[in-house]
Each structure stands twice: as structure tokens, then as C-alpha cells.
Coordinates of C-alpha atoms in Angstrom, one line a residue:
M12 CA -77.7 108.6 -188.0
A13 CA -76.8 107.3 -191.5
K14 CA -79.5 105.3 -193.1
N15 CA -78.7 101.8 -194.1
S16 CA -79.4 101.2 -197.2
Y17 CA -78.0 103.8 -199.8
D18 CA -80.5 103.0 -203.0
A19 CA -81.0 104.4 -206.3
Q20 CA -83.4 105.9 -203.9
A21 CA -81.3 107.7 -202.3
I22 CA -80.1 109.7 -204.9
E23 CA -81.4 113.3 -204.6
V24 CA -81.5 115.6 -207.8
L25 CA -81.5 119.3 -207.7
S26 CA -83.7 121.0 -209.9
G27 CA -84.1 124.3 -211.4
L28 CA -82.2 126.4 -209.5
D29 CA -83.1 124.9 -205.8
P30 CA -78.5 123.6 -206.5
V31 CA -78.4 127.7 -205.3
K32 CA -80.2 127.6 -202.7
K33 CA -78.4 124.9 -200.5
R34 CA -75.2 125.8 -201.7
P35 CA -75.1 129.8 -202.4
G36 CA -71.4 129.8 -201.4
M37 CA -71.0 127.6 -204.9
Y38 CA -71.6 130.8 -207.2
T39 CA -71.4 133.7 -204.8
D40 CA -69.7 136.3 -202.4
T41 CA -72.2 135.0 -199.2
S42 CA -70.7 138.3 -197.2
N43 CA -72.4 140.2 -198.9
P44 CA -75.1 141.6 -201.8
N45 CA -72.0 142.9 -204.2
H46 CA -71.0 140.1 -206.3
L47 CA -74.8 140.1 -206.5
I48 CA -75.1 143.5 -208.2
Q49 CA -71.4 142.7 -210.6
E50 CA -74.2 139.7 -212.0
V51 CA -76.4 142.1 -213.4
L52 CA -74.1 144.7 -214.1
D53 CA -71.5 142.0 -216.1
N54 CA -74.5 141.0 -218.6
S55 CA -75.3 145.2 -219.4
V56 CA -71.1 145.7 -220.5
D57 CA -71.7 142.9 -222.4
E58 CA -73.6 144.8 -224.5
A59 CA -71.6 147.3 -224.3
L60 CA -68.3 145.3 -225.7
S61 CA -70.6 144.2 -228.1
G62 CA -70.7 148.2 -229.4
Y63 CA -75.8 147.9 -228.7
C64 CA -75.3 149.4 -225.4
S65 CA -73.9 153.0 -224.4
N66 CA -76.0 153.7 -221.0
I67 CA -75.8 152.0 -217.9
K68 CA -77.9 152.9 -214.8
V69 CA -77.7 151.5 -211.3
T70 CA -79.6 152.8 -208.2
V71 CA -79.5 151.1 -204.7
M72 CA -82.4 151.6 -203.3
K73 CA -83.9 153.2 -200.0
D74 CA -86.2 150.0 -199.2
G75 CA -83.3 147.6 -200.1
Y76 CA -83.9 147.0 -203.7
I77 CA -81.0 147.5 -206.2
K78 CA -82.2 149.1 -209.8
V79 CA -79.0 148.4 -213.0
S80 CA -81.0 149.5 -216.2
D81 CA -78.8 149.1 -219.8
D82 CA -80.2 150.8 -223.3
G83 CA -79.0 147.2 -224.7
R84 CA -81.2 146.0 -226.8
G85 CA -83.3 144.0 -224.4
M86 CA -83.9 140.7 -223.4
P87 CA -85.7 138.2 -225.8
I88 CA -89.4 137.7 -225.3
D89 CA -90.2 135.5 -228.0
I90 CA -91.1 132.1 -226.9
H91 CA -87.9 129.5 -227.6
P92 CA -88.7 126.3 -229.4
E93 CA -87.7 123.3 -227.0
H94 CA -88.7 124.5 -224.1
K95 CA -91.6 126.9 -225.0
V96 CA -91.0 129.8 -222.5
S97 CA -90.2 133.6 -223.3
G98 CA -86.4 133.6 -223.6
V99 CA -86.6 136.1 -220.2
E100 CA -87.9 133.5 -218.2
L101 CA -85.8 130.6 -219.3
I102 CA -82.9 132.8 -218.3
L103 CA -83.6 134.2 -214.7
C104 CA -85.5 130.4 -214.2
K105 CA -83.3 128.1 -215.6
L106 CA -78.9 127.5 -214.4
H107 CA -76.4 127.3 -217.5
A108 CA -79.2 128.9 -220.0
G109 CA -77.7 131.8 -222.2
A110 CA -76.2 133.3 -225.3
K111 CA -72.7 133.6 -224.1
F112 CA -71.5 130.0 -225.2
S113 CA -71.3 129.7 -229.1
G114 CA -69.7 133.1 -228.9
D115 CA -71.8 134.1 -232.2
D116 CA -74.1 137.0 -230.8
Y117 CA -70.6 138.2 -228.2
N118 CA -68.2 138.0 -229.1
F119 CA -66.5 139.2 -226.0
S120 CA -68.6 138.1 -222.6
G121 CA -67.7 138.1 -218.4
G122 CA -70.9 135.9 -218.6
L123 CA -70.3 132.6 -219.7
H124 CA -71.1 130.0 -217.4
G125 CA -75.2 131.0 -218.1
V126 CA -75.6 131.4 -214.7
G127 CA -75.0 134.5 -213.8
V128 CA -78.2 136.7 -213.4
S129 CA -80.3 132.6 -211.8
V130 CA -78.5 133.7 -209.4
V131 CA -79.7 137.0 -208.9
N132 CA -83.0 135.8 -208.7
A133 CA -82.6 132.4 -206.6
L134 CA -81.1 134.3 -203.8
S135 CA -83.5 137.5 -204.6
D136 CA -87.2 137.8 -201.6
E137 CA -88.0 139.1 -204.8
L138 CA -87.0 140.3 -209.1
E139 CA -88.7 142.1 -211.8
V140 CA -87.5 142.1 -214.8
R141 CA -88.1 144.8 -217.5
V142 CA -87.9 144.9 -221.6
K143 CA -88.2 148.0 -224.0
R144 CA -88.1 146.0 -227.1
E145 CA -90.1 145.7 -230.9
S146 CA -91.7 149.2 -229.5
N147 CA -93.0 147.2 -226.6
E148 CA -91.4 147.3 -222.7
Y149 CA -92.7 144.0 -221.2
Q150 CA -92.6 143.2 -217.3
I151 CA -92.2 139.6 -215.0
S152 CA -91.5 140.0 -212.1
F153 CA -89.9 136.9 -209.4
S154 CA -90.2 135.5 -206.3
N155 CA -87.3 133.0 -204.2
G156 CA -86.9 132.1 -207.6
D157 CA -90.2 131.4 -209.2
K158 CA -91.6 133.0 -211.4
A159 CA -94.4 134.9 -209.4
S160 CA -96.2 136.8 -212.5
E161 CA -96.4 136.7 -216.5
L162 CA -95.2 138.5 -219.1
E163 CA -96.6 140.9 -220.4
A164 CA -96.2 144.0 -222.1
I165 CA -97.3 146.6 -220.6
G166 CA -97.5 149.9 -223.1
E167 CA -95.2 151.2 -225.5
V168 CA -92.1 153.1 -226.3
G169 CA -90.4 154.9 -229.1
P170 CA -88.7 151.8 -232.4
R171 CA -85.1 152.5 -230.8
N172 CA -85.9 152.5 -227.3
S173 CA -84.5 149.6 -226.1
G174 CA -82.8 148.2 -223.1
T175 CA -83.4 145.3 -219.5
S176 CA -83.9 147.1 -216.2
I177 CA -83.6 144.0 -213.5
K178 CA -84.0 145.7 -210.0
F179 CA -83.9 142.8 -206.9
K180 CA -84.0 142.9 -203.3
P181 CA -81.1 140.5 -202.1
N182 CA -83.1 137.6 -199.4
P183 CA -80.9 138.2 -196.1
T184 CA -81.1 134.5 -195.2
Y185 CA -78.0 133.7 -197.3
F186 CA -75.8 136.7 -197.0
E187 CA -74.4 138.1 -193.8
T188 CA -75.6 141.4 -194.5
T189 CA -77.3 143.0 -196.7
E190 CA -75.7 146.1 -196.9
I191 CA -74.0 146.9 -200.3
Q192 CA -70.2 148.1 -200.1
I193 CA -70.5 151.5 -201.6
K194 CA -67.1 152.7 -202.0
K195 CA -66.1 148.8 -203.6
L196 CA -69.4 149.2 -206.2
K197 CA -68.4 152.8 -207.4
H198 CA -64.9 151.2 -207.2
L199 CA -65.8 148.8 -209.5
L200 CA -68.3 151.2 -211.8
K201 CA -66.2 153.4 -212.2
A202 CA -62.5 151.3 -213.8
K203 CA -66.2 149.5 -215.6
A204 CA -66.0 153.0 -217.4
V205 CA -62.7 152.5 -217.5
L206 CA -62.5 149.2 -219.5
C207 CA -64.5 150.1 -221.4
P208 CA -64.4 153.8 -223.8
G209 CA -67.7 156.0 -224.4
L210 CA -69.5 154.0 -222.6
T211 CA -71.0 156.2 -219.1
I212 CA -72.6 154.3 -216.1
D213 CA -74.9 156.8 -213.6
F214 CA -74.5 155.2 -210.0
V215 CA -77.0 157.3 -207.7
N216 CA -77.4 155.7 -204.3
E217 CA -81.1 156.8 -202.9
K218 CA -80.3 156.5 -198.9
K219 CA -78.0 159.7 -199.0
S220 CA -79.9 162.8 -200.9
D221 CA -76.3 163.3 -202.8
D222 CA -74.5 160.7 -203.5
K223 CA -74.4 161.0 -207.2
Q224 CA -72.4 160.1 -209.2
K225 CA -71.6 159.4 -213.7
W226 CA -68.2 158.1 -215.4
Y227 CA -68.0 158.4 -219.1
F228 CA -63.5 158.1 -220.0
E229 CA -62.4 157.9 -224.4
D230 CA -59.2 158.0 -222.6
G231 CA -59.6 154.5 -220.7
L232 CA -56.8 153.1 -219.7
K233 CA -54.3 156.2 -219.0
S234 CA -56.1 158.6 -217.5
Y235 CA -57.2 156.2 -215.1
L236 CA -53.2 155.1 -214.1
I237 CA -53.4 159.1 -213.7
E238 CA -55.8 159.6 -211.5
S239 CA -55.5 156.3 -209.9
S240 CA -51.8 157.4 -208.8
D241 CA -52.2 160.5 -207.6
G242 CA -49.4 162.1 -205.1
A243 CA -46.6 159.5 -206.4
D244 CA -43.9 160.1 -208.0
L245 CA -44.6 158.8 -211.8
V246 CA -40.7 158.0 -212.4
L247 CA -42.2 158.2 -216.8
E248 CA -43.6 161.5 -217.7
E249 CA -46.0 159.5 -220.3
S250 CA -47.1 155.8 -219.0
I251 CA -46.2 153.0 -221.5
T252 CA -49.8 151.6 -223.0
C253 CA -50.4 148.8 -225.0
S254 CA -53.4 148.0 -227.4
K255 CA -53.6 145.0 -229.0
K256 CA -55.9 142.7 -230.7
S257 CA -56.0 139.6 -233.0
E258 CA -59.2 137.3 -234.2
T259 CA -59.9 136.2 -230.2
Q260 CA -58.2 138.1 -227.5
E261 CA -57.6 141.0 -226.6
L262 CA -54.6 143.2 -224.5
E263 CA -54.7 147.0 -223.4
F264 CA -52.1 146.8 -220.2
A265 CA -50.8 150.5 -218.6
V266 CA -47.5 150.6 -216.5
N267 CA -45.3 153.1 -214.9
W268 CA -42.5 153.2 -211.4
S269 CA -43.7 155.6 -209.1
L270 CA -40.5 157.2 -206.2
R271 CA -42.9 157.2 -203.7
P272 CA -45.6 154.5 -204.1
P273 CA -48.7 155.9 -203.1
K274 CA -50.1 153.5 -200.5
N275 CA -52.7 152.1 -202.4
K276 CA -51.2 151.4 -205.4
L277 CA -53.6 150.7 -208.6
D278 CA -52.6 146.9 -209.4
E279 CA -55.8 145.8 -211.3
T280 CA -56.6 143.6 -213.2
Y281 CA -59.5 142.4 -215.6
V282 CA -61.0 139.8 -218.4
N283 CA -64.1 140.4 -220.5
L284 CA -64.0 144.2 -217.9
I285 CA -64.6 141.2 -215.0
P286 CA -62.9 142.5 -212.0
T287 CA -59.2 139.0 -211.5
A288 CA -59.0 140.1 -208.5
Q289 CA -56.7 137.2 -208.1
G290 CA -54.9 137.7 -211.2
G291 CA -54.1 134.8 -212.8
S292 CA -52.6 133.7 -217.0
H293 CA -53.0 137.5 -218.3
L294 CA -50.7 138.4 -215.1
N295 CA -48.4 135.8 -215.1
G296 CA -47.8 136.5 -218.7
F297 CA -47.0 140.3 -217.5
K298 CA -45.2 139.7 -215.1
S299 CA -43.0 137.5 -217.4
G300 CA -43.0 139.6 -220.5
I301 CA -42.0 142.1 -218.6
L302 CA -39.1 141.1 -216.8
D303 CA -38.0 139.1 -219.6
S304 CA -37.6 142.3 -221.9
L305 CA -36.2 143.9 -218.7
K306 CA -33.8 141.7 -217.7
E307 CA -32.2 141.5 -221.9
F308 CA -32.3 145.8 -221.7
C309 CA -30.1 145.5 -218.7
D310 CA -28.0 142.3 -219.4
Y311 CA -27.5 144.5 -223.3
R312 CA -26.4 147.5 -221.3
N313 CA -23.9 144.9 -217.8
L314 CA -26.7 147.6 -215.5
L315 CA -27.0 144.1 -212.9
P316 CA -23.6 143.9 -210.3
K317 CA -22.5 140.5 -210.7
G318 CA -24.4 137.7 -209.2
L319 CA -27.4 138.8 -208.5
K320 CA -30.5 138.1 -210.4
I321 CA -33.9 140.1 -210.5
N322 CA -37.4 139.1 -210.3
A323 CA -41.1 139.8 -211.7
D324 CA -41.7 141.5 -207.6
D325 CA -38.2 143.1 -208.4
V326 CA -39.7 144.4 -211.6
L327 CA -43.0 145.3 -210.0
N328 CA -42.7 146.2 -206.2
S329 CA -42.1 149.8 -207.4
A330 CA -45.1 149.5 -210.0
I331 CA -48.1 151.0 -210.8
F332 CA -50.3 149.5 -214.1
I333 CA -54.0 148.0 -214.6
I334 CA -54.1 144.8 -217.3
S335 CA -57.3 144.7 -219.2
S336 CA -57.8 141.6 -220.8
K337 CA -60.3 139.8 -223.6
L338 CA -60.8 136.4 -224.7
Q339 CA -63.4 134.0 -226.0
N340 CA -64.9 131.4 -224.0
P341 CA -62.2 132.3 -220.5
Q342 CA -61.2 130.2 -218.2
F343 CA -62.3 130.9 -214.4
A344 CA -60.9 129.4 -211.1
G345 CA -64.9 130.4 -210.1
Q346 CA -68.0 131.5 -210.4
T347 CA -66.7 134.1 -208.6
K348 CA -64.7 135.0 -211.4
E349 CA -62.1 135.9 -209.5
R350 CA -58.5 133.9 -211.1
L351 CA -58.1 133.7 -214.8
D352 CA -56.6 130.1 -215.9
S353 CA -57.1 130.0 -219.8
K354 CA -53.0 129.2 -219.9
D355 CA -53.2 130.1 -223.8
H356 CA -53.7 133.6 -222.7
M357 CA -50.6 133.4 -220.5
S358 CA -48.7 133.3 -223.4
F359 CA -50.2 135.6 -226.0
V360 CA -49.9 138.3 -223.1
A361 CA -46.0 137.0 -221.9
S362 CA -45.2 138.1 -225.5
T363 CA -46.8 140.9 -226.4
T364 CA -45.7 142.6 -222.9
K365 CA -42.8 141.2 -223.8
D366 CA -42.4 142.8 -227.8
I367 CA -44.0 146.0 -226.7
L368 CA -41.7 146.8 -223.2
S369 CA -38.1 145.9 -225.5
I370 CA -39.6 148.0 -227.9
W371 CA -39.5 150.9 -225.4
L372 CA -37.3 150.5 -222.7
N373 CA -34.4 150.5 -226.2
T374 CA -35.3 153.8 -227.1
H375 CA -35.8 155.5 -224.3
T376 CA -32.7 154.0 -223.3
E377 CA -32.7 156.9 -219.5
E378 CA -35.4 156.2 -218.3
G379 CA -35.4 152.3 -219.3
E380 CA -32.6 152.1 -216.9
K381 CA -34.3 154.7 -213.8
I382 CA -36.2 151.6 -213.7
A383 CA -33.7 149.0 -213.7
E384 CA -32.3 151.0 -210.9
L385 CA -35.8 150.8 -208.8
A386 CA -36.0 147.1 -209.9
I387 CA -32.1 146.7 -208.5
M388 CA -32.4 148.1 -205.8
S389 CA -35.6 145.5 -204.5
A390 CA -33.7 143.3 -205.4
Q391 CA -30.2 143.4 -203.7
T392 CA -33.1 144.4 -200.5
R393 CA -34.3 141.3 -201.0
A394 CA -31.1 139.4 -200.7
K395 CA -30.2 142.1 -197.0
V396 CA -33.0 140.4 -196.2
S397 CA -32.6 137.2 -196.9
N398 CA -29.4 136.5 -195.5
I399 CA -29.5 138.5 -191.9
V400 CA -33.3 137.0 -191.6
E401 CA -33.7 133.3 -192.4
R402 CA -35.5 131.5 -191.1
K403 CA -34.7 127.7 -189.7
K404 CA -35.1 125.4 -192.5
T405 CA -35.3 121.1 -192.0
F406 CA -31.7 120.7 -193.9
R407 CA -29.2 122.3 -195.3
G408 CA -30.2 122.7 -199.3
P409 CA -34.1 121.1 -199.9
A410 CA -36.5 124.0 -200.2
L411 CA -39.7 124.8 -198.5
P412 CA -42.4 122.7 -200.3
G413 CA -43.6 125.6 -202.7
K414 CA -46.8 124.8 -201.7
L415 CA -46.9 126.6 -198.0
S416 CA -47.9 129.8 -197.9
D417 CA -45.6 130.9 -195.0
C418 CA -45.9 132.7 -192.1
N419 CA -44.4 136.1 -191.1
S420 CA -43.2 135.7 -187.4
Q421 CA -40.8 133.2 -186.7
D422 CA -41.9 133.2 -182.9
L423 CA -43.1 129.7 -181.8
N424 CA -45.6 130.7 -179.3
E425 CA -47.7 132.4 -181.6
T426 CA -46.2 130.9 -185.3
E427 CA -49.6 127.9 -186.4
L428 CA -48.9 126.4 -189.3
F429 CA -52.8 124.4 -190.9
L430 CA -52.5 121.2 -193.2
V431 CA -54.7 121.7 -195.3
E432 CA -57.3 119.3 -197.0
G433 CA -56.9 119.9 -200.9
D434 CA -56.1 123.1 -202.4
S435 CA -59.5 124.3 -203.0
A436 CA -59.8 124.7 -199.5
G437 CA -56.7 125.8 -199.5
G438 CA -56.3 128.7 -201.4
S439 CA -59.7 129.6 -198.8
A440 CA -57.5 129.3 -196.0
K441 CA -54.6 130.9 -197.3
Q442 CA -57.5 134.6 -197.9
A443 CA -58.4 134.2 -194.1
R444 CA -55.3 133.0 -192.5
E445 CA -53.6 136.2 -190.3
R446 CA -50.2 136.2 -192.5
S447 CA -48.4 137.8 -189.5
F448 CA -48.5 134.5 -187.7
Q449 CA -50.4 130.9 -189.9
A450 CA -49.1 129.4 -192.4
I451 CA -51.2 126.6 -195.1
M452 CA -50.0 124.2 -196.2
P453 CA -52.3 122.3 -198.5
L454 CA -52.7 117.9 -199.4
R455 CA -53.3 115.5 -201.5
G456 CA -56.0 114.1 -200.8
K457 CA -55.8 110.7 -197.9
I458 CA -52.1 110.6 -197.1
L459 CA -49.5 107.2 -196.3
N460 CA -51.0 104.3 -193.8
T461 CA -47.5 105.0 -191.7
W462 CA -48.8 103.4 -188.3
D463 CA -46.9 100.6 -189.6
L464 CA -44.1 101.7 -191.7
E465 CA -40.7 102.8 -190.0
S466 CA -39.7 106.5 -190.1
A467 CA -36.4 106.0 -193.0
E468 CA -39.1 104.2 -195.0
I469 CA -42.1 107.3 -195.2
I470 CA -39.1 109.3 -195.8
K471 CA -40.0 108.8 -199.7
S472 CA -42.6 109.5 -199.8
Q473 CA -43.6 112.6 -201.3
E474 CA -46.2 114.2 -199.2
I475 CA -44.7 113.1 -196.1
K476 CA -41.2 114.4 -196.8
N477 CA -42.9 118.1 -197.9
L478 CA -44.8 118.0 -194.2
S479 CA -41.3 117.2 -193.0
T480 CA -39.7 119.5 -194.5
A481 CA -41.8 122.5 -193.7
I482 CA -41.4 121.8 -190.6
G483 CA -38.7 121.1 -189.4
V484 CA -38.2 118.7 -188.6
L485 CA -37.7 113.9 -189.3
P486 CA -39.9 111.6 -189.2
G487 CA -38.8 109.6 -186.0
N488 CA -36.1 112.6 -184.5
N489 CA -36.8 113.4 -181.5
D490 CA -34.5 117.2 -181.8
L491 CA -37.0 119.8 -182.2
S492 CA -34.9 122.8 -182.2
S493 CA -35.4 123.0 -185.5
L494 CA -38.9 123.0 -185.7
R495 CA -40.8 126.2 -187.8
Y496 CA -44.0 126.5 -186.1
G497 CA -45.4 126.9 -182.3
K498 CA -48.9 124.7 -183.1
I499 CA -49.8 122.8 -185.8
C500 CA -53.2 122.0 -186.8
I501 CA -55.5 119.7 -188.8
L502 CA -57.7 120.6 -191.2
A503 CA -60.4 119.0 -192.8
D504 CA -63.9 118.2 -194.0
A505 CA -66.6 118.0 -191.4
D506 CA -67.3 114.2 -193.6
S507 CA -66.2 111.7 -193.4
D508 CA -63.4 111.5 -195.8
G509 CA -61.9 114.5 -193.6
L510 CA -62.0 112.3 -190.7
H511 CA -59.8 109.8 -192.5
I512 CA -57.7 112.2 -193.2
A513 CA -58.2 113.7 -190.3
T514 CA -56.9 109.9 -188.5
L515 CA -54.2 108.9 -190.7
L516 CA -53.0 112.7 -189.8
C517 CA -52.8 111.9 -186.6
A518 CA -51.2 108.6 -186.6
L519 CA -48.7 109.7 -188.4
F520 CA -47.4 112.3 -185.3
L521 CA -48.5 109.8 -182.6
R522 CA -45.8 107.6 -184.3
H523 CA -43.4 109.4 -186.2
Y524 CA -43.9 112.6 -183.9
K525 CA -44.6 112.0 -180.4
S526 CA -42.0 114.4 -179.4
L527 CA -44.0 116.9 -181.1
V528 CA -47.7 115.6 -179.4
Q529 CA -45.5 115.0 -175.6
E530 CA -45.0 119.0 -176.0
G531 CA -48.4 119.4 -177.2
R532 CA -48.1 121.0 -180.8
I533 CA -50.7 119.1 -181.9
Y534 CA -54.4 120.8 -182.9
I535 CA -57.2 119.4 -184.8
S536 CA -59.1 122.3 -186.0
M537 CA -62.8 122.1 -185.2
P538 CA -65.0 122.9 -189.1
P539 CA -68.7 123.3 -188.9
L540 CA -71.2 121.9 -190.7
Y541 CA -74.1 123.2 -191.0
R542 CA -74.3 127.2 -190.9
I543 CA -78.0 128.7 -189.3
D544 CA -79.4 131.7 -190.2
S545 CA -83.2 132.6 -188.8
G546 CA -83.0 136.4 -189.3
K547 CA -79.5 138.3 -188.7
D548 CA -78.3 135.5 -186.0
V549 CA -75.8 133.2 -187.4
L550 CA -74.5 130.3 -186.0
Y551 CA -72.3 127.3 -186.8
A552 CA -72.9 124.2 -185.5
L553 CA -70.6 121.0 -185.7
D554 CA -72.5 118.3 -185.7
D555 CA -76.2 117.0 -186.2
N556 CA -76.9 118.4 -181.9
Q557 CA -75.3 121.0 -182.1
R558 CA -77.5 121.6 -185.2
D559 CA -80.6 120.0 -182.9
E560 CA -80.2 122.6 -180.2
I561 CA -79.5 126.1 -181.9
V562 CA -83.2 125.1 -184.8
A563 CA -84.6 124.5 -181.0
E564 CA -83.5 127.8 -179.6
F565 CA -84.2 129.8 -182.7
K566 CA -87.9 128.3 -182.7
K567 CA -87.8 130.5 -179.2
K568 CA -87.6 133.5 -180.5
K569 CA -90.8 136.0 -180.6
G570 CA -92.0 135.9 -183.9
K571 CA -89.8 132.9 -185.5
P572 CA -88.2 133.6 -188.9
K573 CA -87.5 131.2 -191.0
I574 CA -84.3 128.9 -190.3
N575 CA -82.6 128.6 -192.7
I576 CA -79.7 125.2 -192.7
Q577 CA -76.6 125.5 -194.2
R578 CA -74.8 122.2 -194.6
F579 CA -71.2 122.3 -196.2
K580 CA -70.2 119.8 -198.3
G581 CA -66.1 120.2 -197.3
L582 CA -64.7 123.2 -196.7
G583 CA -63.7 124.7 -200.0
E584 CA -67.9 125.5 -199.8
M585 CA -67.2 128.5 -196.9
N586 CA -66.0 131.4 -197.9
P587 CA -61.9 133.2 -196.4
P588 CA -64.2 135.2 -194.0
Q589 CA -66.2 132.5 -192.9
L590 CA -63.5 129.8 -192.7
R591 CA -61.8 132.7 -190.9
E592 CA -64.0 132.7 -188.2
T593 CA -64.4 129.3 -187.5
V594 CA -62.2 127.9 -187.9
M595 CA -58.6 129.8 -187.8
D596 CA -59.4 132.7 -186.1
P597 CA -57.9 133.0 -182.5
A598 CA -60.8 134.9 -180.5
T599 CA -64.0 132.9 -182.1
R600 CA -62.5 129.1 -183.4
Q601 CA -62.4 124.6 -181.3
L602 CA -59.2 123.5 -181.3
V603 CA -59.1 119.6 -179.7
Q604 CA -55.3 119.2 -178.3
L605 CA -53.9 115.9 -179.7
S606 CA -52.6 114.4 -176.3
I607 CA -51.7 110.8 -174.1
S608 CA -51.3 109.6 -171.7
S609 CA -49.7 106.4 -170.1
S610 CA -53.9 105.4 -168.9
D611 CA -55.2 106.1 -171.8
N612 CA -55.7 103.3 -175.4
A613 CA -54.2 105.5 -178.0
N614 CA -51.5 103.3 -179.3
S615 CA -54.6 99.5 -179.4
M616 CA -57.5 102.1 -180.9
M617 CA -54.8 103.2 -184.1
D618 CA -53.8 99.6 -184.3
L619 CA -57.0 98.7 -184.0
L620 CA -58.4 100.5 -187.2
L621 CA -54.9 100.8 -189.0
S622 CA -53.0 98.1 -188.6
K623 CA -52.6 96.1 -191.9
K624 CA -52.0 92.8 -189.0
N625 CA -55.6 93.9 -187.7
A626 CA -57.7 93.1 -190.3
P627 CA -60.1 90.6 -189.5
A628 CA -60.9 92.3 -186.0
R629 CA -61.1 95.1 -187.3
K630 CA -63.8 93.7 -189.7
E631 CA -65.2 91.9 -186.4
W632 CA -65.1 95.8 -185.1
L633 CA -66.9 96.6 -188.1
E634 CA -69.6 94.2 -188.2
K635 CA -70.6 95.1 -184.1
K636 CA -70.3 98.7 -183.9
G637 CA -69.9 100.6 -187.6
S638 CA -73.3 101.3 -187.2
L639 CA -72.9 103.3 -184.9
A640 CA -71.3 105.3 -186.6
K641 CA -72.1 109.5 -186.4
I642 CA -71.2 111.3 -189.8

């Protein structure tokens, strides 16, 4: 039960690395420790980008440790004038501490927030740092993010021998598994070497005796593209490449087209050598530039059939490409840096791409027409499919809402629409869903309270209009022949705000879509409020009672392993695998069907909760029974 009092004493201030330990999912991917390796690796690569490092070695050790070593300048070992601790200790123990904010020491870098390697420290059982600098080798160690030994000199090295070595062991409490995904790690290391010509990266997997590899590329993107497109029937003998630099940003790309694209075709994007799986500004700029240049080429040579329009997807359907952007102070969507949000960089990439492609197309007209032919074929196929299998819409004319991520199936026996609270949770849900039958519609916070309103009045609300268009039924309409989804699932946070939003949506369906409720089409998803870990066991709890029951069961186990409890602030804090398992996978989720009967008091309860006419009764009820509410 929530406390009645709320005063300054209730405010908790997390210090040091506590925020990371409390909310690890906000700082890294908790499905496995691969992202921790990337955070350490990025610091070494930043040294290489600045010209101070030429060799990096990554070792996966038999005892579960991971070691990343470089020959860069070495972390600072002198005492910070303000914080009175060594530079290396400050970097490892304090969030938002680093040398990459000003741009004085690093022109382009991936470490922007000053939290990466400190997150690794916070989420590791043990972490040891060795620094070679100023003719000496120094060592400092940490345990669960806390300093275990002081920084001390442990030997002498040559005057030109410098660098940093970080060895750490991920804490299984914070991860679904501590097994490293070796294949993905190798792909990342190879890509780093490709994107930073002259850098040598060694990899050793001590768990397998013959698992060693070394990557070094002089030719960079072009050779990587050719190697990755092995087996594809390339259209161009020489891939189109670009390398343009300004004072604050750079763009490199290589692109080709294939008549038979390989199963896993190359379409990778990077920012300051960090992989951006979700793309962002640089990919959008590339698409815009390549589309504009090809459209101009087609228009000038009258290649497009009458009435046919090509889009960026048509141009890139058969393309294989790699994009590497570098810029100062890039703005990422989150700490895992999977999407770039720097709007200014998009225009730089778009204009650069258009200039390069326009010049190339007009000097390679025969090959340009082959590329145009592939795009035209894609557009024609898309147009045919659209005419043959067009999903049912609410009414003729209006397009589906832009935020709706639709599914492929049209079978009402399997299709599901999730109404998700906010864009952040919507983004995770889109990654977690099964695209074939699950659609996602993010909502902007609390919708209009529609309980006292007429159906003709509520459609004036843009949010409700979008929702109506998505489901295919207008408010107050009992004709469900145009219904687009068999199940409509309300997916809101497990906290009080989320319950309020779920209540408003339930009121909308009860009052204005009663036929959907009567047919059993409306469901409420039950997201967990807690995740409880004990050793390798992971369970989720919907509320405090379930949490206490699970903890009690864990305590009965032999050996009594450490129990860690994570309280989810919201759905956006859960990573896609957690969201899939707990609220989206039909095999493991919990759904509650919204139903009404003549014997229940649903209408009177909604009147009490939401009707403006019942404000005095609601106030009286809150005064008498408000303290019984559980959050």
C-alpha cells in the first residue's frame, strides 16, 4: 500500500553507479553482455579515430571474463583537480564523466554521454584496468562497481609503450544470459576494422582452441561490400563510393545493386563506427538523396511509365550498401545508440548523396538505366500487390494513421492490434511483435474522457479519429463488417498513470464500441511491474503480492542465491525480448478480456469514476476508500 504522506523525505537521490544497477535496461541491452563489450571497444576505437591507436585485441576468456586491450594513449592516471581522484577512477565510477563532451581531445567519437564504461563497471562482478602510460604500468580493480584496490604502479614499460587494458566479468544478476553471442561480436569487430582503415583488430576465443581471427583493411568499404555480397549477381562492376569531409562531419558509403540479392544482404549503417541497427538521420538522408537523383535521371530520359511513381524502397530493394557517418556531438535515440537523431546531418547526407549519384548516373548512363529498371520493376510489383490485396479500411479516402505499424495478415481469427502508451513503448513493441499478425498503434498519453460525450462529438478528437481509422469502425457504429483486427489489446504501463489510460480506453469501448466488447474483441494486457532474478531463474510479477510470493519461493532454494528485484518504471524501460515474453507472445502473456453482463455494475462504476456529473460522489468515495487503492 502506498504511504499517505508525500514529503521531501520521500525523495530518493541515486548516487554513483546506483542508477545503472537499479535500471540496467535504460543503459544497456540486458539480454546478453555483448553491448558491454561494445562500450569498452568504442573507447579504444575512439583512440584509433583520433590517430592514437593502431591495434585492438578482444579476448573471450575461459573463466567468463572479457578483455579488451589497445595501444592508445592510456586512460589518465593523474589526480583530477576538482574530484581529487585519479582520472581512471573517475571514468569508471562516475556517470557522465569523460573527455568527449568538448571535442578538444576527440574530434569524432562514439562515447558521448560519459556513461559507457562506467555502466560496464556497474554491471560487472569484477573489473580490472591496466594502464600503460608515462613509462609505467598501473593497475586498479573494482567489484560490483565499487573500488576494490587503489591505483598503483606495478611495473615499468618502454617510453613509447602505452595503452589501456580492461578485463571484466558480467554480473549474471543483470542479464538473461551471460553467454557472449560470438557471431555478432565477430561481425562487429570486422565492421570496426573496415570502417577504420589502418586499424588491426585481433579476436581470441579461449573457449575454443582454434577460434582466432584478425582483421585489417586498407581499402575499407568497397572491399567489405564485395566480400559481403559473395554469391550475388552484381549490376555494377565497380561499386559507387563516396568520401566527403567537412570540419564537423564526414560521410562515406559504398553501394551496388544485385539481380539476385543474397539472403542476408548488406544494408548496414554506422555513426562514428557505432552500428545503428535502427538507422536514423544518416540512412534517411541517404534514401532521400539516392531517390532524388534517380528520379531526376528517369525524368530526363523518360524512363518512368505514365502514372508510376517510385519511392526510396523501390530504389533500395535490390541494393546492397554500407554507410559510415562521422560527426561531432551526434544525438542518438538512447544509450544503446541504435538510431541517430541528428537532424542537421540528414541534410548533409542527402545533398552529398544526391550530388555523387547524379554525377555518376549521368556519366554511366547504361548502368544507370539498369538501376532504374530494377526500381521500376519494384514499383510496378508494389502497385499490382496494392491493387490485388488491399487491406480493408474504415472508409474510402482517409489513409491509415502514420503511427500505425500494420501487420501482414487479414485473418480476423489471428490479427491483433496493440494500443500502446507512448512512442517509447511503441518503439519497443514494434521490435517485439510478430509482424505477420500483430499491429502496433502508439497513443499520445491520456486520451479524451469520452464517457459523457456523444459518438459524433468524440470523432473530432484526432487521437480517437486515428484509432477509429486503424480498427476500421466508427464510434457508435454497430456494423463490424469493416473491422480490421480480431483482437484489440490495451497495453499500458503497470503504474497508476497506465491504469488511468487503460480505464479511459475501456470507457471508450464500453460507451462507443459496445458491439466490439459484446463480441469479445477487446482485451487488456497485463504487463509485469517487477522482474525477479535468482541465479539463472527469472520470473515476472504483476504486483507486490506476486513479487512477495516469488521472493519467498526463491528463498526456499538450496544455497539461497542472491535475489535481485527490478521495478519497471514503464513499458519503454523493457527491452524487446522482455516485452515479447511478458505481454505479446500468445504462449506466455496474460490477457484479460473486457466483458459486460446484465448483472454487473460496469456502467454505474464508470459513472462514478469518470462522469463529470458525479464529481461530489467521486470525492466522497475517494475520501472513504481512496486509501485502499494499490499502485
